[in-house]
């Protein structure tokens, strides 16, 4: 009979279940509440889960498994037997696993982890124990009443609205409650770090870092939310842990002008204006586009993004700030998409070569777009389009007549 030590983690469980089904390892979990009634309920729940584990292991290669659970002096024992033969005539010993002091909430998380890890048990449901359908609401009420005993009681009974309670505790700057919730499985560290930074709750912010909050991810999120105080605090105390330009781009994406201004004032060199301009155009944030143009952002790709979005107002704004369609990509794109109003703006504000205008005319003609065809002829295109007769014959009669009228007007002597 092999007795396993107490240093087994949930990682060991998942590794063992997936790699060696003849050895099932379960985590050793501590229980703070030693009330007999609660403990017996946990024992019943645990019976349910261990039965689920045994039934979920697939039969393979002569492998069979059975288990027995008993309770002795607040310790669970599981005996696992197998007749598995390794192929060399060697059979493993039985295994006895001791499980000390289980917490209700941790058992439930164990069950969810196992269910999520293994494809062959994903369709099996576990009926999770719940003392009361309103246990989550009771947890909130006990928090609002500052009733510590009831608060722990409902955590033990399996309340799972821990992330919501974390936000409530942060609003009241209650670090002790937050520590308790983390112990019971709350994990929204980034969100709480951002809120704590915004509210100047530095003890909570520091604790979230200890718990594993990703400072850079939190900084980027705070920039996107427009949390100016949070961004300032991170800049003041943790600048070395963040990517400033990523936060700047996120603020441009979310049209948070206050953060865009703040970052450019603090870090004018690190923040890449052109990257922000491109992303602001992509997300149709005209206010941010205007501000960035005023601080000398200049990138041809921004014009392409605005053209792709058929955003006439942003295209017009960029052209007024002399952002040029240097390779005629924007013109050709808008002709293909049929964006007539933007084509009109582009040909008025760009000095396209006659070669590019004639290429554009061919595109408009092939697309049967008489409005754009006329714009290009008026702007200076001076050729009869390629495959003129063939394409003209494929047009609707009304459009072919319009094209002929434009051609005759242009080239008549």
Tab-separated table of N, CA and C in Angstrom, residues 13 24 29 36 38 47 51 57 72 90 94 115 144 155 229 267 287 293 361 365 367 391 400:
chain	number	residue	atom	x	y	z
A	13	UNK	N	-2.624	16.432	-10.768
A	13	UNK	CA	-3.859	15.696	-11.050
A	13	UNK	C	-4.082	15.585	-12.549
A	24	UNK	N	-4.233	7.837	-9.968
A	24	UNK	CA	-5.049	9.047	-9.870
A	24	UNK	C	-4.596	9.831	-8.655
A	29	UNK	N	-6.184	19.741	0.046
A	29	UNK	CA	-6.777	21.064	0.201
A	29	UNK	C	-7.153	21.297	1.664
A	36	UNK	N	-19.170	20.068	11.716
A	36	UNK	CA	-19.437	18.696	11.276
A	36	UNK	C	-20.460	18.669	10.159
A	38	UNK	N	-21.300	20.889	7.865
A	38	UNK	CA	-20.731	21.336	6.596
A	38	UNK	C	-19.779	20.293	6.047
A	47	UNK	N	-17.938	12.332	-2.573
A	47	UNK	CA	-18.322	11.005	-3.061
A	47	UNK	C	-18.820	11.083	-4.496
A	51	UNK	N	-16.816	9.383	-7.693
A	51	UNK	CA	-17.542	8.416	-8.525
A	51	UNK	C	-17.492	8.837	-9.988
A	57	UNK	N	-12.958	7.228	-16.523
A	57	UNK	CA	-11.717	6.681	-17.082
A	57	UNK	C	-12.066	5.574	-18.075
A	72	UNK	N	-12.199	9.266	8.265
A	72	UNK	CA	-11.666	8.890	9.575
A	72	UNK	C	-10.938	10.091	10.167
A	90	UNK	N	4.079	-7.527	-14.599
A	90	UNK	CA	4.213	-6.781	-13.349
A	90	UNK	C	2.939	-5.968	-13.127
A	94	UNK	N	-1.754	-1.469	-5.012
A	94	UNK	CA	-2.903	-0.591	-4.806
A	94	UNK	C	-2.397	0.767	-4.332
A	115	UNK	N	-13.289	18.379	-15.783
A	115	UNK	CA	-14.243	18.327	-16.893
A	115	UNK	C	-13.702	19.058	-18.119
A	144	UNK	N	-22.360	43.513	2.555
A	144	UNK	CA	-22.917	44.848	2.799
A	144	UNK	C	-23.182	45.096	4.282
A	155	UNK	N	-19.203	31.602	1.433
A	155	UNK	CA	-18.071	31.186	0.602
A	155	UNK	C	-17.879	29.683	0.698
A	229	UNK	N	-6.451	58.659	-14.220
A	229	UNK	CA	-5.719	58.555	-12.960
A	229	UNK	C	-4.947	57.246	-12.882
A	267	UNK	N	5.325	61.320	-22.943
A	267	UNK	CA	6.312	60.547	-23.704
A	267	UNK	C	6.191	60.858	-25.190
A	287	UNK	N	-12.317	62.460	-34.103
A	287	UNK	CA	-11.766	63.401	-33.113
A	287	UNK	C	-10.294	63.116	-32.856
A	293	UNK	N	-3.425	64.810	-36.270
A	293	UNK	CA	-2.977	65.632	-37.398
A	293	UNK	C	-2.457	66.985	-36.912
A	361	UNK	N	-9.402	54.946	-65.343
A	361	UNK	CA	-10.509	54.992	-66.292
A	361	UNK	C	-10.857	53.593	-66.781
A	365	UNK	N	-14.492	51.808	-66.302
A	365	UNK	CA	-15.204	51.328	-67.487
A	365	UNK	C	-15.559	49.851	-67.348
A	367	UNK	N	-16.019	48.301	-64.658
A	367	UNK	CA	-17.023	48.165	-63.596
A	367	UNK	C	-18.370	48.789	-63.974
A	391	UNK	N	-16.615	45.714	-74.019
A	391	UNK	CA	-17.213	46.047	-72.722
A	391	UNK	C	-18.469	46.894	-72.917
A	400	UNK	N	-24.536	52.348	-71.581
A	400	UNK	CA	-23.702	52.449	-72.785
A	400	UNK	C	-23.949	53.776	-73.496
